[in-house]
Short mmCIF file of C-alpha atoms and ligand atoms in Angstrom, two decimals:
data_model
loop_
_atom_site.label_atom_id
_atom_site.label_comp_id
_atom_site.label_asym_id
_atom_site.label_seq_id
_atom_site.Cartn_x
_atom_site.Cartn_y
_atom_site.Cartn_z
CA MET A 439 -41.06 -3.12 7.20
CA PRO A 440 -42.50 -1.51 10.23
CA ASN A 441 -44.57 1.70 9.50
CA LYS A 442 -42.10 4.01 10.92
CA LEU A 443 -39.01 2.66 8.85
CA GLN A 444 -41.37 3.27 5.89
CA ASN A 445 -40.86 6.98 6.27
CA PHE A 446 -37.36 6.96 7.16
CA ALA A 447 -36.39 8.35 3.83
CA LYS A 448 -39.26 11.06 4.14
CA ARG A 449 -37.89 12.12 7.56
CA LEU A 450 -34.34 12.20 6.24
CA LEU A 451 -35.38 14.20 3.11
CA ILE A 452 -37.17 16.90 5.19
CA TRP A 453 -34.18 17.18 7.51
CA PHE A 454 -31.85 17.51 4.60
CA ALA A 455 -33.89 20.50 3.00
CA THR A 456 -32.93 22.60 5.98
CA ASP A 457 -29.84 21.02 7.58
CA GLY A 458 -28.12 18.97 4.81
CA ARG A 459 -24.74 20.09 3.48
CA LYS A 460 -25.01 22.04 0.31
CA GLY A 461 -22.45 24.12 -1.73
CA LEU A 462 -19.59 21.60 -1.33
CA PRO A 463 -17.33 22.15 -4.18
CA TRP A 464 -18.31 18.97 -5.83
CA GLN A 465 -21.80 19.81 -5.80
CA ARG A 466 -21.69 22.69 -8.10
CA ASN A 467 -23.24 20.70 -10.97
CA SER A 468 -24.02 17.07 -11.91
CA ASP A 469 -20.76 16.44 -13.90
CA PRO A 470 -19.82 12.92 -12.85
CA TYR A 471 -16.03 13.68 -13.19
CA PRO A 472 -15.64 16.03 -10.04
CA ILE A 473 -18.31 13.84 -8.26
CA TRP A 474 -16.09 10.80 -9.02
CA VAL A 475 -12.91 12.47 -7.75
CA SER A 476 -14.70 13.64 -4.53
CA GLU A 477 -16.09 10.25 -3.79
CA ILE A 478 -12.71 8.59 -4.00
CA MET A 479 -10.92 11.23 -2.06
CA LEU A 480 -13.81 11.15 0.66
CA GLN A 481 -13.33 7.21 0.98
CA GLN A 482 -10.75 7.42 3.71
CA THR A 483 -10.53 11.21 4.41
CA GLN A 484 -12.82 13.94 6.02
CA VAL A 485 -14.54 16.66 4.01
CA VAL A 486 -12.42 19.60 5.47
CA THR A 487 -9.30 17.86 4.48
CA VAL A 488 -10.44 16.85 1.16
CA ILE A 489 -11.64 20.24 0.03
CA PRO A 490 -8.17 21.89 -0.71
CA TYR A 491 -6.88 18.60 -2.35
CA PHE A 492 -10.10 18.37 -4.56
CA GLU A 493 -9.71 22.03 -5.72
CA ARG A 494 -6.13 21.72 -6.67
CA PHE A 495 -6.85 18.29 -8.38
CA LEU A 496 -9.57 19.94 -10.57
CA THR A 497 -7.42 22.84 -11.35
CA GLN A 498 -4.72 20.64 -12.44
CA PHE A 499 -6.85 18.11 -14.26
CA PRO A 500 -10.05 19.77 -15.19
CA SER A 501 -11.37 16.88 -17.10
CA ILE A 502 -11.14 13.05 -17.53
CA SER A 503 -9.16 13.60 -20.68
CA ALA A 504 -6.66 15.80 -18.97
CA LEU A 505 -6.28 13.29 -16.08
CA ALA A 506 -5.66 10.49 -18.62
CA GLN A 507 -3.17 12.41 -20.42
CA ALA A 508 -1.20 13.52 -17.26
CA PRO A 509 1.96 11.68 -16.27
CA ILE A 510 1.22 9.58 -12.95
CA ASP A 511 4.14 11.79 -11.23
CA ASP A 512 1.87 14.82 -11.57
CA VAL A 513 -1.15 12.99 -10.06
CA LEU A 514 0.76 11.49 -7.28
CA HIS A 515 2.25 15.08 -6.54
CA ILE A 516 -1.24 16.56 -6.12
CA TRP A 517 -2.09 13.70 -3.87
CA THR A 518 0.86 13.98 -1.60
CA GLY A 519 -0.20 14.05 1.88
CA LEU A 520 -3.59 12.62 1.35
CA GLY A 521 -2.65 9.10 1.95
CA TYR A 522 -3.91 5.83 0.43
CA TYR A 523 -2.00 6.39 -2.82
CA ALA A 524 -3.62 3.38 -4.56
CA ARG A 525 -6.69 5.79 -4.73
CA ALA A 526 -4.79 8.14 -7.03
CA ARG A 527 -3.28 5.33 -9.18
CA ASN A 528 -6.71 3.87 -9.65
CA LEU A 529 -8.20 7.19 -10.62
CA HIS A 530 -5.37 7.74 -13.08
CA LYS A 531 -5.76 4.26 -14.56
CA ALA A 532 -9.59 4.52 -14.77
CA ALA A 533 -9.52 7.88 -16.57
CA ARG A 534 -7.32 6.19 -19.28
CA PHE A 535 -9.59 3.34 -19.48
CA ILE A 536 -12.62 5.78 -19.83
CA GLU A 537 -10.71 7.75 -22.39
CA HIS A 538 -10.07 4.82 -24.39
CA GLU A 539 -13.15 2.61 -23.85
CA HIS A 540 -15.91 5.07 -23.20
CA GLY A 541 -14.90 8.06 -25.46
CA GLY A 542 -13.95 10.19 -22.31
CA GLN A 543 -17.40 9.94 -21.02
CA PHE A 544 -17.93 8.32 -17.52
CA PRO A 545 -20.01 5.34 -17.92
CA GLN A 546 -23.68 5.31 -17.02
CA LYS A 547 -24.18 1.66 -16.39
CA VAL A 548 -23.50 0.58 -12.82
CA GLU A 549 -21.60 -2.72 -14.14
CA GLN A 550 -19.38 -0.40 -16.45
CA ALA A 551 -18.77 1.83 -13.32
CA VAL A 552 -17.85 -0.90 -11.17
CA ALA A 553 -15.50 -2.26 -13.63
CA LEU A 554 -13.14 0.75 -13.20
CA PRO A 555 -10.16 0.47 -10.85
CA GLY A 556 -11.13 1.79 -7.42
CA ILE A 557 -14.86 1.92 -7.69
CA GLY A 558 -16.94 -0.61 -5.72
CA LEU A 559 -20.75 -1.01 -5.58
CA SER A 560 -21.27 1.79 -3.07
CA THR A 561 -19.07 4.41 -4.76
CA ALA A 562 -20.70 3.45 -8.13
CA GLY A 563 -24.12 4.02 -6.59
CA ALA A 564 -23.08 7.36 -5.02
CA ILE A 565 -21.65 8.65 -8.47
CA LEU A 566 -24.57 7.38 -10.51
CA SER A 567 -27.26 8.74 -8.24
CA PHE A 568 -25.52 12.18 -7.70
CA ALA A 569 -24.68 12.60 -11.37
CA PHE A 570 -27.67 11.05 -13.17
CA GLY A 571 -30.24 10.54 -10.58
CA GLN A 572 -30.27 6.93 -10.94
CA THR A 573 -31.59 4.83 -7.98
CA HIS A 574 -28.84 3.15 -6.28
CA ARG A 575 -28.19 2.45 -2.51
CA ILE A 576 -24.75 3.49 -0.90
CA LEU A 577 -23.16 2.04 2.07
CA ASP A 578 -20.07 4.16 3.25
CA GLY A 579 -18.85 4.52 6.55
CA ASN A 580 -21.31 7.21 7.52
CA VAL A 581 -24.40 5.19 6.36
CA LYS A 582 -23.03 2.08 8.16
CA ARG A 583 -22.83 4.01 11.46
CA VAL A 584 -26.41 5.45 11.07
CA LEU A 585 -27.84 2.06 10.10
CA CYS A 586 -25.99 0.10 12.79
CA ARG A 587 -27.19 2.44 15.57
CA HIS A 588 -30.67 2.85 14.19
CA GLN A 589 -31.44 -0.81 13.91
CA ALA A 590 -28.85 -1.99 16.68
CA ILE A 591 -27.06 -4.05 14.51
CA ASP A 592 -24.33 -6.15 16.12
CA GLY A 593 -21.06 -7.26 14.66
CA TRP A 594 -18.29 -5.48 13.14
CA PRO A 595 -19.53 -4.06 9.78
CA GLY A 596 -16.39 -5.41 7.95
CA LYS A 597 -17.50 -8.92 8.48
CA THR A 598 -19.32 -10.35 5.45
CA LYS A 599 -22.60 -11.33 7.05
CA VAL A 600 -22.83 -7.93 8.80
CA HIS A 601 -21.80 -6.11 5.57
CA LYS A 602 -24.51 -8.21 3.57
CA ASP A 603 -27.33 -7.39 6.09
CA LEU A 604 -26.41 -3.75 6.00
CA TRP A 605 -26.49 -3.77 2.23
CA VAL A 606 -29.82 -5.33 2.19
CA LEU A 607 -31.18 -2.88 4.90
CA ALA A 608 -29.81 0.11 2.98
CA GLY A 609 -31.63 -1.13 -0.23
CA LYS A 610 -34.80 -1.32 1.65
CA LEU A 611 -34.63 2.11 3.04
CA THR A 612 -33.53 3.98 -0.28
CA PRO A 613 -36.60 5.60 -2.03
CA ASN A 614 -37.34 5.40 -5.65
CA GLY A 615 -37.40 9.18 -6.09
CA GLN A 616 -35.01 11.81 -4.99
CA VAL A 617 -32.39 9.22 -4.53
CA ALA A 618 -29.45 11.85 -4.93
CA GLN A 619 -31.00 14.03 -2.18
CA TYR A 620 -31.52 10.85 0.14
CA ASN A 621 -27.92 9.58 -0.47
CA GLN A 622 -26.55 12.92 0.37
CA ALA A 623 -28.92 13.19 3.48
CA ILE A 624 -27.91 9.85 5.08
CA MET A 625 -24.21 10.64 4.38
CA ASP A 626 -24.78 14.14 5.87
CA LEU A 627 -26.49 12.78 8.95
CA GLY A 628 -23.73 10.28 9.60
CA ALA A 629 -21.16 13.00 9.29
CA THR A 630 -22.90 15.87 11.10
CA VAL A 631 -25.20 14.35 13.50
CA CYS A 632 -24.70 10.66 14.03
CA ARG A 633 -21.20 11.32 14.39
CA ARG A 634 -18.48 8.80 15.57
CA SER A 635 -18.14 10.48 18.80
CA LYS A 636 -20.63 12.67 20.77
CA PRO A 637 -23.55 12.06 18.30
CA ASP A 638 -26.22 14.84 18.44
CA CYS A 639 -29.27 12.63 18.97
CA GLN A 640 -31.37 15.54 19.89
CA ALA A 641 -31.06 16.97 16.51
CA CYS A 642 -31.72 13.62 14.71
CA PRO A 643 -34.76 13.41 12.52
CA VAL A 644 -34.92 9.62 12.98
CA ARG A 645 -34.35 9.42 16.61
CA ASP A 646 -37.96 8.39 17.39
CA ASP A 647 -37.37 4.78 16.28
CA CYS A 648 -33.65 4.61 16.85
CA ILE A 649 -33.02 1.35 18.64
CA ALA A 650 -29.87 2.25 20.12
CA TYR A 651 -31.09 5.59 21.19
CA ALA A 652 -34.07 3.99 23.04
CA GLU A 653 -31.81 1.48 24.71
CA LYS A 654 -29.21 3.97 25.49
CA THR A 655 -26.42 1.97 23.80
CA VAL A 656 -25.50 4.27 21.12
CA ALA A 657 -21.89 4.28 22.16
CA LEU A 658 -21.78 0.40 21.51
CA TYR A 659 -22.47 0.87 17.76
CA PRO A 660 -21.02 0.15 15.20
CA THR A 661 -19.21 -2.81 16.75
CA PRO A 662 -15.65 -2.07 16.48
CA LYS A 663 -13.15 -4.07 14.74
CA PRO A 664 -11.70 -6.79 16.80
CA LYS A 665 -8.38 -5.57 18.10
CA THR A 666 -5.10 -6.99 16.70
CA SER A 667 -1.91 -5.27 17.85
CA LYS A 668 -0.16 -3.76 14.91
CA PRO A 669 3.35 -5.23 14.18
CA VAL A 670 6.28 -2.77 14.27
CA GLN A 671 8.89 -2.79 11.32
CA GLN A 672 12.11 -0.90 11.19
CA THR A 673 13.89 0.74 8.55
CA TYR A 674 16.86 2.93 7.68
CA MET A 675 16.13 5.80 5.15
CA LEU A 676 19.55 6.58 3.37
CA ILE A 677 19.85 10.17 2.62
CA SER A 678 22.64 10.43 0.14
CA VAL A 679 24.06 13.82 -0.30
CA ASN A 680 26.33 14.99 -3.13
CA LYS A 681 28.62 17.93 -3.22
CA HIS A 682 25.99 20.31 -4.51
CA ARG A 683 23.90 19.22 -1.40
CA GLU A 684 21.37 17.44 -3.35
CA VAL A 685 19.85 14.32 -2.01
CA LEU A 686 19.13 11.14 -4.07
CA LEU A 687 15.55 9.97 -4.32
CA GLU A 688 14.41 6.71 -6.03
CA ARG A 689 10.89 5.85 -7.42
CA ARG A 690 9.39 2.86 -5.73
CA PRO A 691 7.87 0.12 -7.68
CA PRO A 692 4.28 0.89 -9.09
CA THR A 693 2.47 -1.62 -6.59
CA GLY A 694 2.76 -1.97 -2.77
CA ILE A 695 3.36 0.55 -0.08
CA TRP A 696 3.95 3.99 -1.56
CA GLY A 697 3.75 2.49 -5.08
CA GLY A 698 5.13 4.96 -7.60
CA LEU A 699 5.91 7.54 -5.18
CA TRP A 700 9.62 8.99 -4.73
CA CYS A 701 11.34 8.05 -1.55
CA PHE A 702 14.75 7.81 -0.12
CA PRO A 703 16.38 4.37 -0.66
CA GLU A 704 15.79 2.05 2.17
CA THR A 705 17.97 -0.63 3.80
CA ASP A 706 17.90 -3.07 7.00
CA VAL A 707 21.48 -2.52 7.75
CA VAL A 708 23.92 0.31 7.74
CA GLU A 709 27.09 -1.19 9.18
CA HIS A 710 28.82 -1.06 5.79
CA LEU A 711 28.08 2.67 5.29
CA THR A 712 30.01 5.67 6.51
CA ILE A 713 27.37 7.80 8.16
CA ALA A 714 27.77 11.32 8.32
CA GLN A 715 24.78 12.20 10.53
CA ARG A 716 21.82 10.35 12.11
CA LEU A 717 18.56 12.34 12.23
CA PRO A 718 16.03 11.67 15.01
CA GLU A 719 13.96 8.48 14.51
CA PHE A 720 10.28 8.62 14.04
CA ARG A 721 7.23 6.39 13.49
CA HIS A 722 4.94 6.34 10.47
CA THR A 723 1.81 4.21 10.98
CA PHE A 724 -0.07 2.39 8.20
CA SER A 725 -3.47 0.66 8.61
CA HIS A 726 -1.69 -2.66 9.34
CA TYR A 727 1.75 -1.88 10.82
CA HIS A 728 3.92 0.78 12.48
CA LEU A 729 7.15 1.68 10.45
CA ASP A 730 10.01 2.89 12.76
CA ILE A 731 12.16 5.14 10.41
CA ALA A 732 15.85 5.87 11.20
CA PRO A 733 16.92 8.55 8.78
CA VAL A 734 20.81 8.51 8.06
CA ILE A 735 22.82 11.04 6.07
CA ILE A 736 25.64 9.47 4.00
CA ASN A 737 28.14 11.18 1.67
CA ALA A 738 27.69 10.20 -1.84
CA ALA A 739 31.27 10.18 -2.36
CA ASN A 740 31.50 7.06 -0.27
CA LYS A 741 32.46 3.98 -2.00
CA ASN A 742 29.29 1.83 -0.65
CA THR A 743 26.69 4.42 -2.10
CA THR A 744 23.08 3.46 -2.48
CA HIS A 745 23.54 2.64 -6.01
CA GLU A 746 25.41 -0.33 -5.27
CA ARG A 747 22.89 -1.64 -2.80
CA ILE A 748 20.07 -1.41 -5.29
CA GLU A 749 19.72 -4.88 -6.81
CA GLU A 750 17.48 -3.90 -9.73
CA PRO A 751 17.88 -0.75 -11.48
CA ARG A 752 15.34 1.90 -10.27
CA GLN A 753 14.71 5.27 -11.59
CA THR A 754 16.56 7.81 -9.39
CA GLN A 755 17.14 11.73 -9.31
CA TRP A 756 19.03 13.99 -7.31
CA CYS A 757 17.07 16.92 -5.89
CA ASN A 758 17.47 20.01 -3.92
CA PRO A 759 15.48 19.43 -0.66
CA ALA A 760 14.48 23.02 -0.65
CA SER A 761 12.72 22.91 -4.25
CA PRO A 762 11.74 19.24 -4.72
CA PRO A 763 10.34 18.47 -8.26
CA ALA A 764 6.60 18.30 -8.65
CA VAL A 765 6.28 14.33 -8.05
CA GLY A 766 4.44 12.21 -5.47
CA TYR A 767 6.32 11.79 -2.09
CA ALA A 768 5.61 9.49 0.78
CA ALA A 769 4.63 11.44 3.59
CA PRO A 770 7.92 10.63 5.78
CA VAL A 771 9.99 11.64 2.76
CA LYS A 772 8.09 15.02 2.46
CA LYS A 773 8.70 15.53 6.14
CA LEU A 774 12.47 14.76 5.96
CA LEU A 775 12.96 17.05 2.88
CA ALA A 776 11.55 19.94 5.15
CA ILE A 777 13.81 18.95 7.97
CA LEU A 778 16.73 18.91 5.51
CA THR A 779 15.91 22.41 4.18
CA GLU A 780 15.93 23.80 7.55
CA GLN A 781 19.27 22.33 8.89
CA THR A 782 22.60 22.32 7.32
CA ILE A 783 22.96 19.03 5.69
CA ALA A 784 26.08 17.32 7.06
CA MET A 785 28.58 16.19 4.43
CA GLY A 786 30.67 13.11 5.37
S1 SF4 B 789 -30.74 9.03 17.38
FE1 SF4 B 789 -28.74 9.36 17.72
S2 SF4 B 789 -27.80 7.30 17.35
FE2 SF4 B 789 -29.82 7.08 16.36
S3 SF4 B 789 -29.53 7.62 14.38
FE3 SF4 B 789 -30.08 9.48 15.33
S4 SF4 B 789 -27.98 10.41 15.83
FE4 SF4 B 789 -27.53 8.25 15.35
#
């Protein structure tokens, strides 16, 4: 390793002592449970968004045991709005596993940690280094960006070969001591200095040997994912209203899009239904496709109600849009419940 790279960690640690992020809610102590919850929430979400969700989650489920004993609906309810709901389902599953197989204690061996649902090598490394001071490398989105720029690594980091190279490099740079601080430091550098847009290279402690900075090619790294245009799908959301002005919700199957969340029933065709009112269409975008949603209000007294459309019986419930029960909702459903609360629901 070139001389300069050898003190990469040292320079980061010095920077971290004065400029690193401290006092985040999951940094209050080294209990692995809040650290684990925060790592999962932070996987696809920014710190500022995560903080209120994290606080509510820990208030509602203060321990692994409490999370393991909670119904999945309660967990999804707290998660509503944070997206990527598989994360919540995996947390819940993993808590139950830890409760039964590890006596409620988060496992300290990396192979046991990665065996838990939703925990990959990098997340396991972060949790075990922060909670127990163990030496593990991490490679989240922030770290990838720093390394790609610093070493001018070409290729989209999602590619197996590029990912492998980055994993090896992360291992070479990770020091043996002060690993928790180092891992936090490199994450913080990516989040606050080596930002996705407008990186603040002037404030960077590893600028001296940053190849992209020297070559004025920072904006080219990391190589973006090859573009594919997202397909568009369409659906009708059926808002079935009864005489009490309640709407019918059904729980989606546990796996797949919006797994386990409560939604309006969906259909591709509405010609056979008597529509009382059409609400404005809107688009919801997933990572792999766009979903154009056309909400239609139908009168539950109609013969062709949603019940007949559903081939397999699903759990359903009537709810008042103004005071929906504390369960998990898909984001468009939450939005529609708010719209329905504000306007008078048409009755067929
Ligand atoms: S010099 Fe700029 S591009 Fe290079 S690591 Fe630092 S912030 Fe990132």
